[in-house]
Short mmCIF file of C-alpha atoms in Angstrom, two decimals:
data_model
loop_
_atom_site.label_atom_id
_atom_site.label_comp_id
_atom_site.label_asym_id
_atom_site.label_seq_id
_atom_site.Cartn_x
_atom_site.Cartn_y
_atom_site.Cartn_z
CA UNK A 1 0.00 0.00 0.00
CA UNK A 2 1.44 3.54 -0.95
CA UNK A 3 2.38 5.62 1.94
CA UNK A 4 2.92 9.19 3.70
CA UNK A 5 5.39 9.09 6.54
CA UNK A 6 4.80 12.00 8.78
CA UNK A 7 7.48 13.14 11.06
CA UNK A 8 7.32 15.85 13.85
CA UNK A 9 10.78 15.99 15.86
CA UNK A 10 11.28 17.72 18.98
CA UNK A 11 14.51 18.47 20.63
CA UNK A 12 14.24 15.10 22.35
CA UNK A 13 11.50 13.19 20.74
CA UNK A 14 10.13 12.11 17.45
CA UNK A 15 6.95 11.42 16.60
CA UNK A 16 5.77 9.96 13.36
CA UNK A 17 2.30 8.82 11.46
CA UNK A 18 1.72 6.50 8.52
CA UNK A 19 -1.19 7.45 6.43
CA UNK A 20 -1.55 4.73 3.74
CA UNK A 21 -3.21 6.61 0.26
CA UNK A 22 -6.64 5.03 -0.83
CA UNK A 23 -7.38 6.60 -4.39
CA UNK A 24 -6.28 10.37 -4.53
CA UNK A 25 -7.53 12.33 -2.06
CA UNK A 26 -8.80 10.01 1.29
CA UNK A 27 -6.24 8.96 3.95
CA UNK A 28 -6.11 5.93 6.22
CA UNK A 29 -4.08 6.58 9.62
CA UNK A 30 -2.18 2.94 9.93
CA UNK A 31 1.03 3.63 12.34
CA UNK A 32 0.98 6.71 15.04
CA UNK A 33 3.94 6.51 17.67
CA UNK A 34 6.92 8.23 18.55
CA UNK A 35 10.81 7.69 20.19
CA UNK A 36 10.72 9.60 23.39
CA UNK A 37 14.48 10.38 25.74
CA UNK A 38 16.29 10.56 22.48
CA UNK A 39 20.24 10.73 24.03
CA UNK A 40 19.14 9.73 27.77
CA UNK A 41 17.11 6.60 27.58
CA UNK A 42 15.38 6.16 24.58
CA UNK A 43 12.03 4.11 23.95
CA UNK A 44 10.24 3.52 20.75
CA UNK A 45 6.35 3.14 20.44
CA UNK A 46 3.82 2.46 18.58
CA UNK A 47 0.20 1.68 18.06
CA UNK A 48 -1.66 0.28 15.23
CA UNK A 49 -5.07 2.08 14.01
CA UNK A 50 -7.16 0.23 16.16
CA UNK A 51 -4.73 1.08 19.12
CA UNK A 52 -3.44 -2.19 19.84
CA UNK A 53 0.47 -1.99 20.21
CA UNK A 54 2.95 -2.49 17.83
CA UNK A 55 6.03 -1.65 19.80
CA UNK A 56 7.41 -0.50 23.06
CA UNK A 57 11.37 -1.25 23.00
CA UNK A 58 13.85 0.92 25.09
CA UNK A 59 17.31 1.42 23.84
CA UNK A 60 20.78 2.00 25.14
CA UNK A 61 21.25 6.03 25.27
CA UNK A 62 24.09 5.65 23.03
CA UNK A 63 22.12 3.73 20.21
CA UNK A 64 20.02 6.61 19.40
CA UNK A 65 21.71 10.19 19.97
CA UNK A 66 20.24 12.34 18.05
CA UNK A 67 17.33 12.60 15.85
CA UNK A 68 19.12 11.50 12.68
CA UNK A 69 19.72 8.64 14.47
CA UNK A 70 15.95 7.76 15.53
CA UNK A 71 14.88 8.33 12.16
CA UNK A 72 17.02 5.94 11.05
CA UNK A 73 15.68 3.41 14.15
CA UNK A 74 12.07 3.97 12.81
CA UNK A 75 12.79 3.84 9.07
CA UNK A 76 14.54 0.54 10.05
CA UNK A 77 11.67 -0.46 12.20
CA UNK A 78 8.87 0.62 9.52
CA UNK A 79 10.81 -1.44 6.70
CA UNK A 80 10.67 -4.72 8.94
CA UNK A 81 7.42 -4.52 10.49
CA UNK A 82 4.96 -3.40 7.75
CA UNK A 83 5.22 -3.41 4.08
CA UNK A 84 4.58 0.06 2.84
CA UNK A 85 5.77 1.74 -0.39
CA UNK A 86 6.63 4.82 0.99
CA UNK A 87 6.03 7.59 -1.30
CA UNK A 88 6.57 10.87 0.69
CA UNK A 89 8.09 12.23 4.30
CA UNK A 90 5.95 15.28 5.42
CA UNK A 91 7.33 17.55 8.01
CA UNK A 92 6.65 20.02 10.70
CA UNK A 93 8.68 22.54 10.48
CA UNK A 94 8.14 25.35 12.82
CA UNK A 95 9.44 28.83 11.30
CA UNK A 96 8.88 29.54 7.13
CA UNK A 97 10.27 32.92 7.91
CA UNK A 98 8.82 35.45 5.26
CA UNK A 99 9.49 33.13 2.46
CA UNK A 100 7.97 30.34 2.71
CA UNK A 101 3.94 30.92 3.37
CA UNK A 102 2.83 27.63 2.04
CA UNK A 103 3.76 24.04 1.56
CA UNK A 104 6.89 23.35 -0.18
CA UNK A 105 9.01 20.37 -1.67
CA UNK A 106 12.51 20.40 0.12
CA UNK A 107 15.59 19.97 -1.83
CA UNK A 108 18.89 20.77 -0.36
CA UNK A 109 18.77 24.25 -1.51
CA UNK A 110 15.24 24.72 0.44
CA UNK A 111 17.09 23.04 3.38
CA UNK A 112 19.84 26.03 3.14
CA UNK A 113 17.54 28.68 3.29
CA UNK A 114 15.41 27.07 5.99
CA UNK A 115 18.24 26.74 8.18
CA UNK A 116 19.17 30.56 8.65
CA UNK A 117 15.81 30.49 10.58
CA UNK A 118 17.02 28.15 13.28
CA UNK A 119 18.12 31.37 15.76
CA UNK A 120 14.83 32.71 15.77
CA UNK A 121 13.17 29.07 17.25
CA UNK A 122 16.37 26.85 18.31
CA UNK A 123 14.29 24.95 20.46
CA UNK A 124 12.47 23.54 17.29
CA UNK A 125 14.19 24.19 13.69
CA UNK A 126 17.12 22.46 14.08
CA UNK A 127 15.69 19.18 15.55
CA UNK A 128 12.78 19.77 12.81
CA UNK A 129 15.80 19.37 10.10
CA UNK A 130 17.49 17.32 11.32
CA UNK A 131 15.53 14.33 10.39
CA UNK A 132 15.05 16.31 6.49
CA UNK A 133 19.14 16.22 6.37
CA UNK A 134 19.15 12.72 7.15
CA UNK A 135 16.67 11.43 4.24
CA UNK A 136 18.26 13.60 1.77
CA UNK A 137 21.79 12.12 2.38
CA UNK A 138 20.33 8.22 2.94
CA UNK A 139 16.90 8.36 0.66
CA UNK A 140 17.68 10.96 -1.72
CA UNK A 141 15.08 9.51 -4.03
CA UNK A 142 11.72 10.28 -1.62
CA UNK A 143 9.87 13.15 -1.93
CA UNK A 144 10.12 15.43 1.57
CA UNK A 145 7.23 18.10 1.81
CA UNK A 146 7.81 21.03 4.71
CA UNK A 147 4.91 22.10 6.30
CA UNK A 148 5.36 25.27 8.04
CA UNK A 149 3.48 26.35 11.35
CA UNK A 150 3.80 29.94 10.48
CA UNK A 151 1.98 29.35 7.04
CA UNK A 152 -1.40 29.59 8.70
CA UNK A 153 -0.65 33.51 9.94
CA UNK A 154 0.39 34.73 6.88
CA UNK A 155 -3.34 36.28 5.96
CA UNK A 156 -2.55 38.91 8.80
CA UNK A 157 -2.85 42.36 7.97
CA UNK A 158 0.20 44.36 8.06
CA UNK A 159 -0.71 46.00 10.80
CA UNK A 160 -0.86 43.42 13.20
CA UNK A 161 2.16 42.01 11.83
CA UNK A 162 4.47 45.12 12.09
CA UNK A 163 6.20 46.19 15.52
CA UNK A 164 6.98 49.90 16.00
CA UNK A 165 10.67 49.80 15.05
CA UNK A 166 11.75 51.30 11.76
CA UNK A 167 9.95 49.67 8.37
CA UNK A 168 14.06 48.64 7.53
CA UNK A 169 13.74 45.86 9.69
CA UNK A 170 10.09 44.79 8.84
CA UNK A 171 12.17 44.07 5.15
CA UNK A 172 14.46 42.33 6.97
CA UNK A 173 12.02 39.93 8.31
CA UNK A 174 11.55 41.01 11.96
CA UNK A 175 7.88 41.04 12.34
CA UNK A 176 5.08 38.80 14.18
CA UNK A 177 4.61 35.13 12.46
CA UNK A 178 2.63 33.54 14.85
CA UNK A 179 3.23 29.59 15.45
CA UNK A 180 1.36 26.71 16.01
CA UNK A 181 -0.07 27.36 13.17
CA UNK A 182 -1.04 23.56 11.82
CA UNK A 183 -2.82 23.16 14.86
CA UNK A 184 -5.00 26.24 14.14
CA UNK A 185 -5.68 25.21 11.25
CA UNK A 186 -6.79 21.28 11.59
CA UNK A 187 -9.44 23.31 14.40
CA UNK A 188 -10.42 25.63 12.24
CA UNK A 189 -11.43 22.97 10.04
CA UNK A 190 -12.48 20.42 12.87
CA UNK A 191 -15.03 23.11 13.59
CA UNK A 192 -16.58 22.48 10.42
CA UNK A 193 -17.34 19.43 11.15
CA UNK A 194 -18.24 19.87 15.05
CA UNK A 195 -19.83 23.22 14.83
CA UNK A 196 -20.39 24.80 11.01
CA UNK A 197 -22.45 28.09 12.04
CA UNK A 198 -19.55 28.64 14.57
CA UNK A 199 -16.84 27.86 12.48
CA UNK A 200 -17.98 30.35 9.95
CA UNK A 201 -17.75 33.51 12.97
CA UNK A 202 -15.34 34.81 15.51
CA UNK A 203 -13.30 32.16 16.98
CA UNK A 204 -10.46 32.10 19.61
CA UNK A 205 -8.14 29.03 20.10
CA UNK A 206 -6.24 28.12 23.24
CA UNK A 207 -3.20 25.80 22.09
CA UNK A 208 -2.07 24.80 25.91
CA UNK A 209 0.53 23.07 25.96
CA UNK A 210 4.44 22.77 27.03
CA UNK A 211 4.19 25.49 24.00
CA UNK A 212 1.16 27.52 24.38
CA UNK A 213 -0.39 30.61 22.17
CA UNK A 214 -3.63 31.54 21.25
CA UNK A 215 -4.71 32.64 17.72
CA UNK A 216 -8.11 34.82 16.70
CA UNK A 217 -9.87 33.07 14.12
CA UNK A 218 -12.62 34.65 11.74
CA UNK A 219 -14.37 32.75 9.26
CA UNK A 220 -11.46 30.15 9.38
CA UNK A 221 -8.54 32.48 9.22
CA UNK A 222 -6.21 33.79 11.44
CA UNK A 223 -6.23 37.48 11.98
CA UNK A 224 -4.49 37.63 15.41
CA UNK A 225 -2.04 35.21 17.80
CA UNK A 226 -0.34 35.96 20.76
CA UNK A 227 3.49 34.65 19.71
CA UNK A 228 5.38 36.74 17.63
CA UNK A 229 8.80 37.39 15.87
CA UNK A 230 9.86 33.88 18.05
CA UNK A 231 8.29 31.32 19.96
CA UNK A 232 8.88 32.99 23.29
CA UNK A 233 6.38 35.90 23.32
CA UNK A 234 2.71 35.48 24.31
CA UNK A 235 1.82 32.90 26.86
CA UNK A 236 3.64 31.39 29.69
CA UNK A 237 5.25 28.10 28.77
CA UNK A 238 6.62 24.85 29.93
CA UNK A 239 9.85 26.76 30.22
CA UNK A 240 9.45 29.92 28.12
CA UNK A 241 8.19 32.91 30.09
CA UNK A 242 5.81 34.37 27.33
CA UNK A 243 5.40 38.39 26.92
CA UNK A 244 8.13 39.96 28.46
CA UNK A 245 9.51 43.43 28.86
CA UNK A 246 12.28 43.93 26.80
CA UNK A 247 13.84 46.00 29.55
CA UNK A 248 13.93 43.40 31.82
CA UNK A 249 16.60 41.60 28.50
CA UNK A 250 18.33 44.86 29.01
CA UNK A 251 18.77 44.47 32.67
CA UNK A 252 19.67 40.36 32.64
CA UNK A 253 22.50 42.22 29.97
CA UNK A 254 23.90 44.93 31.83
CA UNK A 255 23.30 44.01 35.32
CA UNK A 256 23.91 40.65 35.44
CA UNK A 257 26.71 40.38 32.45
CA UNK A 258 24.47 38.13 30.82
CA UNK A 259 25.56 37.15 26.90
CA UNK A 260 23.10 36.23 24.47
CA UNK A 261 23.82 32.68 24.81
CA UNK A 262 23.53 32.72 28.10
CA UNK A 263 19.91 34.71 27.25
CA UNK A 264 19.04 32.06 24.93
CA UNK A 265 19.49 29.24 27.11
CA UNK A 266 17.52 30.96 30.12
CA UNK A 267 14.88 32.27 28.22
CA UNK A 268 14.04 29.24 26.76
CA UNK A 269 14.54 26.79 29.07
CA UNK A 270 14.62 27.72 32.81
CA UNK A 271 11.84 30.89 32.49
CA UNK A 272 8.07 29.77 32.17
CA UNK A 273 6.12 27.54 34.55
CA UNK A 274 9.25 25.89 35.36
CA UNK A 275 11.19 28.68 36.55
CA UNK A 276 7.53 30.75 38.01
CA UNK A 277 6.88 27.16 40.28
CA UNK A 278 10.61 26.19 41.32
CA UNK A 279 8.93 22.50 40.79
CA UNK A 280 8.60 21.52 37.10
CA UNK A 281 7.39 22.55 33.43
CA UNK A 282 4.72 19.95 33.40
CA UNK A 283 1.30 21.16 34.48
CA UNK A 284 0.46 17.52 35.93
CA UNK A 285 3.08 17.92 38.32
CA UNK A 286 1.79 21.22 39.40
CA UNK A 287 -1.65 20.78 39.28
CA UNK A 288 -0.83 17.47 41.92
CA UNK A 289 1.58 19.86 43.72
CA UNK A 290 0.07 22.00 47.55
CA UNK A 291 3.12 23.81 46.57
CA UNK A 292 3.08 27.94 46.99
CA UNK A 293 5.16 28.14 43.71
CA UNK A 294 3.15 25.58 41.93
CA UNK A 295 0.18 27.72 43.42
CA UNK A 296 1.70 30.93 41.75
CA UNK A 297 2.26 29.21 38.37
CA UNK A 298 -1.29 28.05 37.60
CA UNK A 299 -2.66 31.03 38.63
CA UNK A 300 -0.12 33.16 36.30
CA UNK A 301 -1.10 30.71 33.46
CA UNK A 302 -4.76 31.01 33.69
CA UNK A 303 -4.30 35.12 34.39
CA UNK A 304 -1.90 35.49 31.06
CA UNK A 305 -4.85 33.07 29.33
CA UNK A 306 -8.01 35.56 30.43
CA UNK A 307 -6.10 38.66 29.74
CA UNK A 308 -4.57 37.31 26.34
CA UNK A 309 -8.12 36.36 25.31
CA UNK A 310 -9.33 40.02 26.41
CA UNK A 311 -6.83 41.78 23.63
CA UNK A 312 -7.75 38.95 20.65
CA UNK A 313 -11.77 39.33 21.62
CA UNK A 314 -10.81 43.08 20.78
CA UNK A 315 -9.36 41.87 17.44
CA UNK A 316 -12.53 39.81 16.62
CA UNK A 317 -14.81 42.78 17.91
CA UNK A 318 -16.90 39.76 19.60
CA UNK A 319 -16.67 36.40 20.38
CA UNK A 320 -19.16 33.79 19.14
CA UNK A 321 -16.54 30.64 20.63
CA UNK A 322 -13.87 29.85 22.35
CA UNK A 323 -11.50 26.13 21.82
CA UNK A 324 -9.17 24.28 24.21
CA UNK A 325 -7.06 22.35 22.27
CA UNK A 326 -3.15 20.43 23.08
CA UNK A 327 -1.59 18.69 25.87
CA UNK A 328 -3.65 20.80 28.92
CA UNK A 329 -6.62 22.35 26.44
CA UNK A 330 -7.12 18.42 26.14
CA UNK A 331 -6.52 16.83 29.27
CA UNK A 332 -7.53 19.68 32.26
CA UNK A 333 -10.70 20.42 33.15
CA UNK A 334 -9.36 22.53 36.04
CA UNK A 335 -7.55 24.40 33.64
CA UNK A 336 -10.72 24.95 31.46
CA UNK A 337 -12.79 25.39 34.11
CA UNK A 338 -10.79 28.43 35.80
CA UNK A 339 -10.35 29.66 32.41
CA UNK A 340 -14.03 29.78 31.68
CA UNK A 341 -14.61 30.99 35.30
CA UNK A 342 -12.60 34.56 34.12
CA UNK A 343 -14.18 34.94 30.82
CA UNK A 344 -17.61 34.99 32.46
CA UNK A 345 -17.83 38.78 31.86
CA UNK A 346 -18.33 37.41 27.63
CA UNK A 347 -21.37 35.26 28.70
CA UNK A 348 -19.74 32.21 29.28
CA UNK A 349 -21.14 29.73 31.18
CA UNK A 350 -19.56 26.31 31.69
CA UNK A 351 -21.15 23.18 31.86
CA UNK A 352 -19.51 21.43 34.54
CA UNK A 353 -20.76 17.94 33.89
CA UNK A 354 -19.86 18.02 30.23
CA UNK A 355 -16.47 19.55 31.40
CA UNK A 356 -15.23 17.04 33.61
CA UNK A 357 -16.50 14.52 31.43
CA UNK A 358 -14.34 15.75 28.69
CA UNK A 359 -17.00 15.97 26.14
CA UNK A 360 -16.46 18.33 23.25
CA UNK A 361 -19.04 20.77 24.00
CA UNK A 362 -18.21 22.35 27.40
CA UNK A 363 -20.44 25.25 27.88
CA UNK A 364 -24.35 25.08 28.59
CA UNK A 365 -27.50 26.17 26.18
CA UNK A 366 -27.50 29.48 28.08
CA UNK A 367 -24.16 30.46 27.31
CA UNK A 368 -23.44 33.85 24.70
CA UNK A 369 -19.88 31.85 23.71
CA UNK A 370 -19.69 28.75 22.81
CA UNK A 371 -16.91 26.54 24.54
CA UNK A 372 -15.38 23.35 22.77
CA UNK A 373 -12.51 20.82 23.92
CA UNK A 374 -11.03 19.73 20.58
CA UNK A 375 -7.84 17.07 20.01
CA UNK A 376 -5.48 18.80 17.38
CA UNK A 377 -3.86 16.84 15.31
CA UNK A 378 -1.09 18.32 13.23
CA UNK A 379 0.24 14.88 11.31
CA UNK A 380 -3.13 15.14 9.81
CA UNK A 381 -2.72 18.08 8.86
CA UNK A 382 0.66 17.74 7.45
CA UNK A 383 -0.84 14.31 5.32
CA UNK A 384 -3.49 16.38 3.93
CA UNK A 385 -0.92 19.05 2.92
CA UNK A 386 1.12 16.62 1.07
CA UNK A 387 -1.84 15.14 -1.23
CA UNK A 388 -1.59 18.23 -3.59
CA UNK A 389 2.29 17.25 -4.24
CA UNK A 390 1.16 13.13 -4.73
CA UNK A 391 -0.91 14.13 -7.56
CA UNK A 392 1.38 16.54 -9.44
CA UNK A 393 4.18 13.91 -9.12
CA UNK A 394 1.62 11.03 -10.36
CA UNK A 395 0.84 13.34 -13.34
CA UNK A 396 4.83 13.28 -14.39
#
């Protein structure tokens, strides 16, 4: 059966999808799993479609260092467990830049020019290329489609886009992207599905996760998101602290002889929930914790959330609904629920029941915005992407 490989590395994971191709255009999920504690311990799993397992196997750290190395350990895995004909890799890739605003085939020239964008999300790009560099040099004959999560922001006015620094730089390509973008979109178009008259008006979408934004949505389009020129700005993160005053970059510089290295590695890893609670970046872990810090952290999170939503509501001029989506969106109704609890001055009342039931509807008949708790699903997304490309090459 011909095949799509999806692939969406982290810095110390990789998680992949097989979508196997009936006819042109409809796509069958057969593999989902990842390799987790790539370089520390690492473990490869995976399910079938109907969830049973196909895999759970731990390695020695040294086996798998990097993430060239676990797609190699999946490829090899793939080739001796199930007999696709692979026909594509699809990517996530997280920063286009002002180039790329769409889907694009990746040859080693693309690779180049997506790699100067690695500083401006090195959390993400260089783990998201890694895996790219690694099929070009072993499979040089498969077809690689980037998929790019600031593609989805790109219908933003200039206005919203520009910051007020001189237009020179705006040409340079300093100016808000917005991320998370394939997980906007496969909502948007879940919504369709879920809620058509809603989809249609003034959405907002709460991506929470260990990387969290939120994104305006009207009539299926972005207009507005909280994260920026980076990944950093916006929401409090797993370990990112969100909006910040750039002062306060100033100060850690001057005062406290920090170099941007040094700024790099604290801003993106020790600032956010992590540093807020003194405890951890995972919300579990705080939302289990009596702890003051872990105390201070949820309440900053669900604070940055309300007010975030107040400034994008403003960009809608109204609010007919409002989505949970990702890691907490998904799995927290205390997280919903406190959310909900501070937009009550929109109309919103939450159904309780259907909340800690984790149903998809969340609010009750009575309430003026609608609230949903929607799975995202970006390899989806990505698949879908890649069917355009498919057909052009099949046409060859």
């Amino acid at each position: 059966m011909e095949a799509i490989l999806v692939v969406n590395a982290g810095s110390s994971s990789l998680k992949f999808q097989i979508f196997g191709l009936r006819g042109a255009s409809e796509l069958q999920r057969l593999v989902k799993g990842q390799i987790d504690g790539i370089g520390t311990r690492p473990r490869l799993r995976a399910q079938a479609h109907d969830g049973s397992s196909l895999i759970d196997k731990s390695y020695p750290s040294q086996e798998i260092t990097d993430v060239g190395a676990a797609i190699r350990t999946v490829g090899a895995w793939l080739r001796e467990r199930e007999s696709f004909d692979l026909v594509a890799v699809a990517h996530r890739v997280v920063h286009g830049g002002p180039e790329f605003d769409r889907p694009v085939v990746v040859d080693a020239g693309v690779l180049a020019r997506l790699e100067r964008y690695s500083a401006l999300a090195p959390l993400h790009q260089p783990n998201n290329l890694a895996p790219i560099r690694a099929l070009l040099s072993h499979r040089p004959e498969l077809t690689q489609i980037a998929c790019f999560d600031t593609a989805f922001h790109r219908t933003h006015s200039p206005v919203v886009d520009h910051y007020a620094i001189p237009e020179s730089f705006y040409a340079e390509g300093v100016r808000r992207y917005g991320f998370h973008g394939l997980s906007y979109e496969y909502i948007a178009d879940r919504l369709r599905q879920v809620a058509p008259k809603v989809a249609g008006g003034r959405v907002i979408v709460a991506h929470l996760g260990s990387g969290a934004s939120m994104c305006a949505i009207e009539g299926g389009t972005s207009i507005e998101s909280t994260m920026g020129f980076t990944a950093l700005d916006g929401l409090p993160m797993g370990t990112r602290p969100g909006q910040l005053d750039p002062g306060v970059l100033l100060y850690l510089m001057r005062d406290n002889r920090m170099s941007a290295a040094a700024l790099e590695q604290f801003l993106y890893h020790q600032c956010g929930l992590k540093g807020l609670s003194g405890i951890s970046n995972d919300m579990r872990e705080l939302e289990a914790s009596a702890a003051r810090g872990a105390v201070l952290a949820i309440d900053h999170f669900v604070y940055r959330i309300a007010l975030n939503a107040g400034m994008l509501v403003a960009a809608l001029g109204g609010l007919d609904a409002f989505v949970f989506t990702a890691g907490i969106g998904e799995n927290s109704p205390d997280i919903r629920g406190r959310v909900a609890a501070k937009l009550a001055w929109l109309g919103v009342v939450l159904d309780t029941s259907a909340n800690a039931a984790g149903k998809s509807l969340i609010s009750e008949p009575r309430s003026k915005v609608a609230l949903y708790a929607l799975p995202t699903d970006e390899e989806l997304m990505i698949a879908r992407h890649t069917l355009p490309f498919l057909r052009v090459l099949s046409r060859r």
